[in-house]
Coordinates of C-alpha atoms in Angstrom, one line a residue:
Chain A
M1 CA 0.2 -0.3 -0.1
E2 CA 0.9 3.2 -0.6
Q3 CA 2.8 5.7 2.1
I4 CA 1.2 8.6 2.1
L5 CA 2.9 9.9 5.6
K6 CA 6.5 9.1 6.2
S7 CA 9.2 10.8 9.3
S8 CA 12.4 8.8 10.0
Q9 CA 14.7 10.3 12.6
L10 CA 12.6 12.6 13.1
S11 CA 13.6 15.0 15.8
K12 CA 12.0 18.7 17.5
Y13 CA 14.3 20.3 20.9
F14 CA 13.1 22.5 23.0
Y15 CA 15.6 24.1 24.1
Q16 CA 17.5 20.8 26.5
K17 CA 14.0 19.2 26.0
K18 CA 13.0 16.4 23.4
A19 CA 9.8 16.6 22.8
L20 CA 10.5 14.1 20.0
D21 CA 13.3 12.3 19.2
K22 CA 14.4 10.5 16.5
V23 CA 10.4 8.9 15.4
D24 CA 9.9 6.9 12.8
I25 CA 6.8 6.9 11.6
N26 CA 5.5 5.7 8.0
I27 CA 1.5 5.8 7.9
E28 CA 0.3 4.3 4.5
E29 CA -2.9 5.1 2.9
G30 CA -6.7 3.9 3.4
K31 CA -6.1 2.5 7.4
I32 CA -6.5 4.5 10.8
Y33 CA -3.8 4.8 13.1
G34 CA -3.4 6.0 17.4
I35 CA -0.2 8.1 18.3
L36 CA -0.6 7.3 22.2
G37 CA 0.1 8.4 24.9
P38 CA 0.6 10.3 28.2
N39 CA -0.3 14.0 28.3
G40 CA 4.0 16.1 26.9
G41 CA 5.0 12.5 25.6
G42 CA 5.4 14.0 21.8
K43 CA 2.0 13.8 20.2
S44 CA 0.3 16.9 20.4
T45 CA 4.2 17.8 18.7
F46 CA 4.8 15.1 16.2
L47 CA 1.1 16.1 14.9
K48 CA 2.3 20.0 14.7
I49 CA 5.7 19.4 13.0
A50 CA 3.1 17.8 10.2
A51 CA 0.8 20.4 10.7
G52 CA 3.7 23.0 9.2
L53 CA 3.6 24.5 12.4
L54 CA 6.5 23.3 13.7
K55 CA 10.2 22.7 12.2
P56 CA 11.6 19.7 12.7
S57 CA 15.2 20.1 14.7
Q58 CA 16.8 17.4 13.0
G59 CA 15.1 14.4 10.6
E60 CA 12.9 15.2 7.9
I61 CA 8.7 14.1 7.6
T62 CA 7.6 13.9 4.0
I63 CA 3.7 13.9 3.4
D64 CA 2.2 12.8 -0.8
N65 CA 6.6 12.9 -0.4
K66 CA 6.7 17.0 -0.2
K67 CA 8.6 18.6 2.9
P68 CA 5.0 20.8 4.9
G69 CA 4.2 23.3 3.6
V70 CA 2.0 25.1 1.1
Y71 CA 0.4 21.8 -1.0
T72 CA 1.2 19.5 2.1
K73 CA -1.9 22.1 4.2
S74 CA -3.5 21.5 1.4
I75 CA -4.1 17.9 2.0
V76 CA -3.8 17.7 5.9
S77 CA -6.8 18.7 7.9
Y78 CA -5.6 19.0 11.2
L79 CA -7.9 18.6 14.4
P80 CA -5.7 20.9 17.0
E81 CA -6.9 21.1 20.4
T82 CA -6.8 24.0 20.8
N83 CA -9.7 26.7 20.6
Y84 CA -8.2 27.9 17.8
L85 CA -11.5 29.6 15.6
Y86 CA -11.3 33.3 15.7
K87 CA -12.8 34.7 18.6
W88 CA -15.3 36.7 16.1
M89 CA -16.5 34.3 13.9
K90 CA -20.2 32.4 13.6
I91 CA -20.4 28.7 13.4
K92 CA -21.8 30.1 10.1
D93 CA -19.0 32.2 8.9
T94 CA -16.5 29.3 9.9
L95 CA -17.7 27.7 7.9
N96 CA -17.5 29.9 5.6
F97 CA -13.5 30.6 6.2
F98 CA -13.5 27.5 5.6
N99 CA -14.6 26.6 2.4
D100 CA -12.9 29.9 0.9
L101 CA -10.3 28.6 2.4
Y102 CA -9.6 24.7 2.2
A103 CA -10.5 23.4 -2.1
D104 CA -11.8 20.8 -0.5
F105 CA -14.0 21.7 1.8
D106 CA -17.7 20.3 1.5
V107 CA -19.8 22.6 2.6
E108 CA -22.8 20.3 2.1
R109 CA -21.5 17.7 4.2
A110 CA -20.4 20.0 6.7
R111 CA -24.1 21.4 6.9
E112 CA -25.4 17.7 7.0
S113 CA -23.3 17.3 9.7
L114 CA -23.6 20.4 11.8
K115 CA -27.4 18.9 12.2
F116 CA -25.7 15.5 12.8
M117 CA -23.8 17.5 15.6
E118 CA -26.8 19.2 16.8
L119 CA -25.4 22.4 16.1
E120 CA -26.5 25.8 15.0
E121 CA -25.5 27.9 12.6
E122 CA -25.8 31.5 13.9
E123 CA -24.2 29.6 17.5
K124 CA -21.0 32.6 17.8
V125 CA -17.9 30.7 18.6
T126 CA -17.0 31.9 21.7
S127 CA -20.8 30.8 23.7
L128 CA -20.1 27.0 22.7
S129 CA -19.5 24.6 25.4
K130 CA -16.7 21.9 25.4
G131 CA -18.8 20.0 23.7
M132 CA -19.6 21.7 21.5
M133 CA -16.5 23.6 20.8
G134 CA -15.9 20.1 20.0
R135 CA -17.8 19.5 17.5
L136 CA -17.7 21.7 15.2
K137 CA -13.5 21.6 15.0
L138 CA -14.8 18.0 14.3
T139 CA -17.3 18.7 11.5
L140 CA -15.4 21.7 9.9
A141 CA -11.8 19.1 10.1
L142 CA -14.0 15.7 8.5
S143 CA -15.9 18.2 5.9
R144 CA -12.9 18.5 4.0
K145 CA -11.7 15.4 1.6
S146 CA -8.9 15.8 3.0
K147 CA -5.9 12.6 2.0
V148 CA -4.5 12.8 5.6
Y149 CA -6.4 13.6 8.9
L150 CA -4.6 14.6 12.3
L151 CA -6.8 14.4 14.4
D152 CA -5.7 15.7 17.9
E153 CA -7.4 14.9 21.0
P154 CA -11.4 14.5 19.7
L155 CA -12.2 13.0 22.7
N156 CA -10.8 15.0 25.5
G157 CA -12.9 17.0 28.1
I158 CA -16.2 15.1 25.8
D159 CA -19.1 14.6 27.2
P160 CA -20.1 11.0 26.4
I161 CA -23.2 11.7 24.1
S162 CA -20.2 13.9 21.9
R163 CA -18.1 11.0 22.3
E164 CA -20.8 8.6 20.3
K165 CA -21.4 11.2 17.5
I166 CA -17.4 12.1 16.8
I167 CA -16.8 8.5 16.5
T168 CA -19.2 8.0 14.1
S169 CA -18.2 10.8 12.1
I170 CA -14.6 9.7 12.2
L171 CA -16.0 6.0 10.5
D172 CA -17.8 8.2 8.2
S173 CA -15.2 9.8 6.9
Y174 CA -12.9 6.9 6.5
S175 CA -11.9 5.3 2.7
E176 CA -9.7 3.7 1.4
R177 CA -8.2 7.0 0.7
T178 CA -7.8 8.6 2.9
S179 CA -5.1 8.1 6.7
I180 CA -6.6 9.3 9.8
L181 CA -3.8 9.8 12.8
I182 CA -5.4 10.3 15.9
C183 CA -4.2 11.9 18.9
S184 CA -5.8 10.1 22.7
H185 CA -4.6 9.1 25.9
L186 CA -8.7 8.5 25.8
I187 CA -7.8 4.5 24.8
Y188 CA -10.6 2.9 25.5
Y189 CA -13.2 4.7 23.8
I190 CA -11.4 4.7 20.3
E191 CA -9.0 1.5 20.5
K192 CA -12.7 -0.1 18.0
L193 CA -10.8 1.7 15.6
L194 CA -7.2 1.9 15.2
D195 CA -5.8 -0.7 12.6
Y196 CA -2.2 0.1 13.9
V197 CA -1.2 2.1 17.5
F198 CA 2.6 4.2 18.7
F199 CA 2.9 4.0 21.5
L200 CA 5.0 7.3 21.8
S201 CA 6.9 8.7 25.7
E202 CA 9.7 10.9 26.2
G203 CA 9.3 11.9 22.1
R204 CA 9.8 7.7 21.9
I205 CA 8.5 5.1 20.4
I206 CA 8.0 2.4 22.3
L207 CA 5.9 0.1 20.9
S208 CA 3.8 0.0 17.6
G209 CA 2.4 -2.8 16.2
D210 CA -0.8 -4.0 13.8
A211 CA -4.2 -3.8 17.0
E212 CA -5.4 -6.8 16.1
E213 CA -1.9 -8.8 16.4
L214 CA -1.9 -6.9 19.4
R215 CA -4.3 -7.8 20.9
N216 CA -3.5 -12.1 20.7
K217 CA -0.1 -11.7 20.9
R218 CA -0.4 -10.2 24.7
G219 CA -4.1 -11.2 25.5
M220 CA -5.6 -7.8 26.4
S221 CA -6.8 -4.2 24.8
I222 CA -4.3 -2.1 23.4
D223 CA -5.9 -0.2 26.9
K224 CA -4.9 -2.7 29.3
L225 CA -1.7 -2.5 27.4
F226 CA -1.0 0.7 27.5
Q227 CA -1.6 1.3 31.6
E228 CA 0.8 -1.8 31.7
V229 CA 3.4 0.4 29.5
F230 CA 3.1 3.2 30.8
Chain B
M1 CA -4.4 37.3 -0.8
I2 CA -7.5 39.6 -0.9
T3 CA -9.9 35.6 0.2
L4 CA -7.7 37.1 3.4
L5 CA -8.2 40.7 2.9
K6 CA -12.1 40.0 3.1
Y7 CA -11.7 38.3 6.5
E8 CA -10.2 41.2 7.5
I9 CA -12.0 43.6 6.6
Y10 CA -15.0 41.6 7.0
R11 CA -14.6 40.5 10.5
R12 CA -14.1 44.7 12.5
W13 CA -16.4 46.1 9.6
R14 CA -18.1 47.7 12.5
W15 CA -15.1 49.1 14.3
L16 CA -14.2 50.6 10.5
V17 CA -17.2 52.4 10.1
L18 CA -17.7 53.6 13.7
R19 CA -14.1 55.5 12.9
Y20 CA -14.3 56.8 9.4
A21 CA -17.5 58.1 10.9
A22 CA -16.6 59.6 13.9
L23 CA -13.5 61.8 12.8
I24 CA -15.9 62.7 9.7
I25 CA -18.4 63.4 11.8
I26 CA -16.9 65.4 14.2
G27 CA -14.8 67.0 11.6
A28 CA -18.5 68.3 9.4
I29 CA -19.3 69.7 13.3
L30 CA -16.5 71.5 14.4
L31 CA -16.0 72.6 10.1
N32 CA -20.1 74.1 10.6
R33 CA -18.6 75.9 13.8
V34 CA -16.1 77.3 12.3
S35 CA -17.7 78.5 9.4
S36 CA -21.0 80.3 11.1
P37 CA -20.2 83.8 10.9
T38 CA -20.7 84.7 13.9
Y39 CA -17.2 82.4 15.4
Q40 CA -14.4 84.9 15.8
Y41 CA -10.6 83.9 14.0
E42 CA -9.0 83.4 17.4
F43 CA -11.3 79.8 17.9
I44 CA -10.1 78.4 14.7
G45 CA -6.8 77.1 16.2
E46 CA -8.9 75.5 18.5
S47 CA -11.1 73.7 16.1
I48 CA -8.6 72.6 14.7
G49 CA -6.7 71.0 17.9
K50 CA -9.6 69.0 18.4
F51 CA -10.4 68.0 14.9
A52 CA -6.3 66.8 14.7
L53 CA -6.5 65.3 17.9
T54 CA -9.3 63.3 17.3
S55 CA -7.2 62.1 14.1
L56 CA -4.5 61.6 16.0
I57 CA -6.2 58.9 18.5
I58 CA -8.2 57.2 15.5
F59 CA -4.2 57.0 13.4
I60 CA -2.8 55.7 16.4
I61 CA -5.7 52.3 16.9
I62 CA -4.5 52.5 13.3
I63 CA -1.2 51.4 13.7
V64 CA -2.3 49.3 17.0
E65 CA -4.7 47.1 15.7
G66 CA -1.9 46.9 12.2
I67 CA 0.5 45.0 14.6
N68 CA -1.4 43.8 16.6
M69 CA -3.6 41.8 13.2
L70 CA -0.1 39.1 12.7
K71 CA 0.6 39.6 16.4
E72 CA -2.7 38.0 17.3
D73 CA -1.6 35.3 15.3
L74 CA 1.6 34.4 16.2
F75 CA 1.1 34.2 20.5
E76 CA -2.6 33.4 19.8
E77 CA -4.5 29.9 19.2
S78 CA -5.5 31.4 16.4
G79 CA -2.4 30.8 14.7
Y80 CA -3.5 26.8 14.5
L81 CA -6.3 27.9 12.0
T82 CA -4.2 31.2 10.4
F83 CA -0.9 28.8 9.7
T84 CA -2.4 26.1 8.7
I85 CA -4.5 27.5 6.0
P86 CA -3.1 25.9 2.4
K87 CA -1.6 30.9 2.3
K88 CA 1.9 32.0 1.6
G89 CA 3.6 33.6 4.1
R90 CA 3.9 37.1 1.8
T91 CA 0.1 36.2 1.2
I92 CA -0.2 35.9 5.1
L93 CA 1.3 39.1 5.4
A94 CA 0.2 41.3 2.4
S95 CA -3.8 40.6 3.7
K96 CA -2.7 41.9 6.4
L97 CA -0.9 44.9 5.3
A98 CA -2.8 45.4 2.7
L99 CA -5.8 46.2 5.4
L100 CA -3.1 48.7 7.4
L101 CA -2.3 50.6 4.0
L102 CA -5.8 50.9 3.4
Q103 CA -6.5 52.4 6.5
L104 CA -3.8 54.9 5.8
I105 CA -4.5 56.2 3.2
L106 CA -8.6 56.9 3.5
W107 CA -6.4 58.1 7.2
T108 CA -4.6 60.3 5.0
V109 CA -7.6 61.6 2.2
I110 CA -10.1 62.3 4.9
T111 CA -6.9 63.7 7.8
I112 CA -5.9 66.1 4.6
G113 CA -9.6 67.1 3.4
F114 CA -10.5 68.4 6.6
G115 CA -7.3 69.8 7.2
S116 CA -7.2 71.6 4.1
I117 CA -10.7 73.1 4.3
F118 CA -9.9 74.1 8.3
F119 CA -7.5 76.4 6.4
S120 CA -8.9 78.1 4.0
K121 CA -11.1 79.0 6.9
L122 CA -8.2 80.8 8.9
P123 CA -7.4 85.1 8.2
Y124 CA -6.1 85.4 4.9
P125 CA -1.8 86.4 5.2
E126 CA -2.0 82.9 7.8
I127 CA -3.2 81.1 4.7
I128 CA -0.3 82.6 2.3
Q129 CA 2.3 81.7 4.9
I130 CA 1.0 78.7 5.4
K131 CA 1.0 77.8 2.2
T132 CA 4.4 78.4 1.0
Q133 CA 5.4 76.5 3.2
I134 CA 4.0 73.7 3.0
N135 CA 3.9 73.7 -1.1
F136 CA 7.5 72.7 -1.6
Y137 CA 7.8 70.1 0.8
F138 CA 4.1 69.0 1.5
F139 CA 3.6 65.8 -0.4
P140 CA 7.3 64.4 0.4
T141 CA 6.8 64.3 4.4
V142 CA 3.2 63.0 4.0
L143 CA 4.5 60.2 2.2
F144 CA 8.3 60.5 3.8
I145 CA 5.2 60.0 7.1
L146 CA 3.1 56.8 6.0
T147 CA 6.2 55.2 6.0
A148 CA 8.2 55.1 8.1
F149 CA 4.6 54.6 10.2
F150 CA 4.0 51.6 7.9
N151 CA 7.7 50.7 8.5
F152 CA 7.2 50.7 12.5
V153 CA 4.5 48.2 11.8
L154 CA 5.7 46.3 9.1
M155 CA 9.1 46.3 11.3
I156 CA 7.2 45.3 14.3
H157 CA 6.0 42.4 13.2
F158 CA 9.5 41.4 11.7
S159 CA 11.0 41.4 15.6
L160 CA 7.9 39.3 16.7
T161 CA 8.0 37.1 13.9
L162 CA 11.8 36.4 14.9
T163 CA 10.6 36.1 18.6
K164 CA 8.7 33.2 17.3
T165 CA 11.5 32.3 15.2
L166 CA 14.1 31.9 18.0
L167 CA 11.7 31.5 20.9
V168 CA 9.3 28.5 22.2
N169 CA 8.4 30.2 25.7
K170 CA 6.4 32.8 25.4
R171 CA 7.5 34.6 28.6
Y172 CA 10.1 36.4 27.5
S173 CA 9.4 37.0 24.3
G174 CA 8.2 40.6 24.7
I175 CA 11.1 41.7 25.7
L176 CA 12.7 40.0 23.0
S177 CA 10.6 41.5 20.7
I178 CA 11.0 44.8 21.9
G179 CA 14.9 44.7 22.2
I180 CA 15.3 43.3 18.3
F181 CA 12.7 47.1 17.4
F182 CA 15.4 49.0 18.8
F183 CA 18.1 47.0 17.0
L184 CA 17.3 47.3 14.4
V185 CA 15.9 51.1 14.5
Y186 CA 19.4 51.0 15.8
L187 CA 20.6 49.4 12.3
I188 CA 18.6 51.5 10.4
E189 CA 20.1 55.0 11.3
K190 CA 23.4 53.8 11.9
L191 CA 23.8 51.3 9.1
Y192 CA 21.3 52.6 5.4
Y193 CA 19.6 56.3 6.4
G194 CA 23.0 58.2 7.7
P195 CA 25.5 56.6 5.6
F196 CA 22.6 57.0 2.7
L197 CA 21.2 60.6 3.3
N198 CA 24.3 62.4 4.1
Q199 CA 26.4 62.2 0.9
I200 CA 23.1 62.6 -1.4
K201 CA 23.2 65.5 0.4
H202 CA 26.9 66.3 0.2
I203 CA 26.6 65.3 -4.1
S204 CA 23.8 67.7 -4.3
I205 CA 25.3 70.8 -2.7
E206 CA 28.5 69.3 -4.5
I207 CA 26.7 70.0 -7.6
G208 CA 24.4 72.9 -6.3
S209 CA 21.9 72.9 -8.1
R210 CA 19.4 73.8 -5.6
S211 CA 16.1 72.8 -6.7
N212 CA 18.0 69.6 -6.7
I213 CA 18.6 69.9 -2.7
D214 CA 14.9 70.7 -1.9
L215 CA 14.2 67.7 -3.4
L216 CA 16.1 66.3 -1.1
S217 CA 15.3 67.5 2.1
G218 CA 12.0 67.7 1.2
G219 CA 11.9 63.6 2.0
Y220 CA 11.5 62.2 -1.9
T221 CA 15.1 60.2 -1.0
A222 CA 13.3 59.4 2.6
V223 CA 10.0 58.3 1.2
F224 CA 13.1 56.3 -1.3
L225 CA 14.2 54.8 1.7
N226 CA 11.7 54.0 3.0
I227 CA 9.7 51.7 0.2
I228 CA 13.3 49.5 -0.2
L229 CA 13.3 49.2 3.5
T230 CA 9.7 47.6 3.4
A231 CA 10.3 45.4 0.2
I232 CA 13.1 44.4 3.0
F233 CA 11.5 43.5 5.6
F234 CA 8.4 42.4 3.6
T235 CA 10.3 39.5 2.4
A236 CA 12.0 38.4 5.1
T237 CA 9.2 38.2 7.5
A238 CA 7.4 36.1 5.2
Y239 CA 10.6 33.9 4.7
L240 CA 10.2 34.0 8.6
L241 CA 7.1 33.3 8.2
E242 CA 7.0 30.1 5.9
K243 CA 9.8 28.9 6.7
K244 CA 11.0 28.8 10.4
I245 CA 8.2 30.4 12.6
N246 CA 7.1 28.1 15.5
I247 CA 3.3 28.4 16.3
Chain C
M1 CA -22.3 -5.3 20.2
E2 CA -20.3 -4.9 23.2
F3 CA -16.5 -6.0 22.5
N4 CA -14.1 -8.2 24.9
N5 CA -11.5 -6.3 23.9
N6 CA -8.5 -8.2 25.4
I7 CA -9.7 -10.7 22.7
P8 CA -8.7 -10.0 19.2
I9 CA -12.5 -7.6 17.5
Y10 CA -12.1 -9.3 13.9
L11 CA -12.6 -12.8 16.0
Q12 CA -15.8 -12.0 18.2
I13 CA -17.6 -10.1 15.3
I14 CA -17.1 -13.4 13.4
D15 CA -18.4 -15.5 16.0
N16 CA -21.0 -12.7 16.4
I17 CA -21.6 -13.7 12.7
K18 CA -21.2 -17.3 12.5
Q19 CA -23.8 -17.4 15.5
D20 CA -26.2 -15.5 13.8
I21 CA -26.7 -17.6 11.5
V22 CA -26.5 -20.6 13.2
V23 CA -30.0 -19.5 14.8
G24 CA -30.9 -18.1 11.9
K25 CA -31.1 -14.3 12.6
L26 CA -28.5 -14.6 9.2
K27 CA -31.1 -16.9 6.5
A28 CA -29.1 -18.3 4.4
G29 CA -28.1 -16.4 0.7
Q30 CA -28.9 -13.7 2.9
K31 CA -27.2 -10.6 1.8
M32 CA -24.8 -9.0 4.1
P33 CA -24.2 -5.0 5.1
S34 CA -21.2 -3.9 3.3
V35 CA -18.1 -3.0 4.8
R36 CA -19.2 0.4 5.5
E37 CA -22.3 -0.3 7.1
L38 CA -21.5 -3.2 9.5
A39 CA -18.6 -1.0 10.2
G40 CA -20.9 2.8 10.9
I41 CA -23.0 -0.3 13.0
L42 CA -20.6 -2.3 15.2
K43 CA -18.2 1.7 15.4
V44 CA -15.2 0.2 14.2
N45 CA -12.6 -0.2 11.8
P46 CA -13.8 -1.0 8.4
N47 CA -10.2 -2.4 7.4
T48 CA -11.3 -5.6 10.9
I49 CA -15.1 -5.6 8.4
Q50 CA -12.8 -6.3 5.7
R51 CA -10.8 -9.2 7.6
V52 CA -13.7 -10.8 9.1
Y53 CA -15.8 -10.3 6.2
Q54 CA -12.5 -12.2 4.0
E55 CA -12.0 -15.3 7.2
L56 CA -15.7 -15.8 7.0
D57 CA -15.6 -16.6 3.1
R58 CA -11.6 -18.4 3.2
E59 CA -14.6 -20.4 5.4
K60 CA -17.3 -21.0 2.6
I61 CA -19.4 -19.5 5.8
T62 CA -20.5 -16.6 3.1
F63 CA -19.4 -15.1 -0.5
T64 CA -18.4 -12.7 -2.0
K65 CA -20.0 -10.9 -5.1
R66 CA -17.6 -9.7 -7.3
G67 CA -18.9 -5.9 -7.2
M68 CA -22.0 -7.4 -5.8
G69 CA -22.0 -7.7 -2.0
T70 CA -21.3 -10.7 0.6
Y71 CA -23.8 -13.4 1.2
V72 CA -24.8 -16.4 4.2
T73 CA -24.3 -19.6 1.8
E74 CA -26.4 -21.5 0.7
E75 CA -24.9 -24.8 1.2
E76 CA -26.8 -26.1 4.4
K77 CA -24.2 -28.5 4.6
T78 CA -22.0 -25.8 6.0
I79 CA -24.0 -24.5 8.1
S80 CA -25.4 -27.3 10.4
S81 CA -21.4 -27.7 11.2
L82 CA -21.0 -24.4 11.8
K83 CA -23.6 -25.3 14.0
E84 CA -21.8 -28.8 14.8
E85 CA -18.5 -26.7 15.5
I86 CA -20.2 -23.6 17.5
S87 CA -22.1 -26.4 19.8
K88 CA -18.5 -28.8 20.3
K89 CA -16.6 -25.5 21.3
I90 CA -19.2 -24.6 24.1
I91 CA -19.6 -27.6 25.2
L92 CA -15.9 -28.4 25.0
D93 CA -15.9 -24.8 27.0
F94 CA -18.5 -26.4 29.9
V95 CA -16.5 -29.7 30.0
E96 CA -13.7 -28.2 30.3
G97 CA -14.5 -25.1 32.6
M98 CA -16.0 -27.7 35.3
N99 CA -13.1 -30.4 35.1
K100 CA -11.3 -26.7 36.3
L101 CA -13.8 -26.8 39.2
G102 CA -13.0 -30.2 40.3
F103 CA -16.3 -32.3 38.9
S104 CA -15.8 -35.8 37.3
N105 CA -17.6 -36.3 34.6
K106 CA -20.0 -38.5 36.9
E107 CA -21.3 -35.0 39.0
L108 CA -21.1 -33.2 35.7
I109 CA -23.3 -34.9 34.4
S110 CA -25.8 -34.8 37.9
T111 CA -25.5 -31.4 37.9
L112 CA -26.6 -30.7 34.4
K113 CA -29.5 -32.4 35.0
E114 CA -30.2 -30.4 37.7
Y115 CA -31.1 -26.9 35.3
L116 CA -32.4 -28.8 32.3

């Protein structure tokens, strides 16, 4: 299968601290990956480099054989953990903005998703609860028909009902042509979605493998394995 | 660029309208008072002063807003959106500077417009006196001030962007940005304006052409130097935004 | 469907489908849901379902018509042997469990009778 995202010996230092230390991650088309690890383990740093927000200190990352830049940003849909939407926006403004700036944004799909997520277009971004914000961010990220989705903690701080909706949406947007990378420390809820997992701790990959094989070999869930490893 | 500019305008269009409406309305009220037949010349200065103050406040707002447009995206969470859209660094920067430029032009037109009407209300001998002084230097001076302030904002943009390239820690970024800015100002004065202007003055005095000296001291050369500086800082900032910053 | 995440998910889904076929919830020759549909219903990765169907095809419990979908086998023999296989497994598990608890085979039968 074709590799869409490749990192080799990717490192990122913040002063003395190694946020990422020689990380090799290969992502194939048509699979869902989990980058799992404790907070501060380097998950977000990896996604931020892939999204083009951080520059690597050493090593290299390529997406569709290109280094992060304007092209990769056009094929990568990134869901950050932060409240990155402009504070002046209403929900409908966010739709218009994404539609104007991303060629692969599907407004119709976004509108349907808003209905499913029970969000009103006239609502102001700043007045949304944490769960609603999470649902909106996911709607925007998944309404792009991108090659790669980078989802940073999509379930963090999300109530159980939103959680179900978010998992359904992630499954809906999956296709054989896309790759999805999910960073999370809430493994219990997402492990059924994952083809392949990387455990990232202190900037290093300490374990990786096919999710089913790991379950088979270790006789335990990814969640339990995670708790055992960390 | 136009798409991003559209959103920069759209997000603050109420403030923009309010700002220029206020300037025009206050100008019109003061002008109306000055125009009344019972109004005495001695008080025209006061009205001009009030208008100048309003205009100055709005000018400061424009400049501060110009700085904040990029500062927000560099130092706040909205940067996660601004710097993941598939646009080049120079496009993002240009959209912000375009709004600054549009505003500076609009402000200048309104201010000069009202200013000239106010001046026409002054007693005749004073008008003559001011006119002879202004005519030679007026346009280059206006252009010089506008380009200088445009560069002022752009240099702060550059300082902030360089800070974001060098530092990840937010805590010291304020100090570092200010440090970089003043260092730049010092360098430019020492190495750029100083030698250039001195040398050109020197040459033109030797040539002995009077009109040439007027032109130079009037500031077209300085305007020209400003524009070159704009190009340099624009290129450098756009490069850093695209290739180097860590959000 | 509730999963026990300690065991590979595709195996659990396979067992579940086999059971549905044996009890007649899924009828011989019936069309199975598409990979996407089933993934959506069970909220699992579509590749897992892909694997399930591949495995079921391999065991001849289902067959896939190109571009049409996956169907439950029409072979009565396969279904009945499936039934046998499952019941054997249940009995084996039961016997093994009881033996572990220290029941002799005789005791096991008499205890079982009390419940029937």
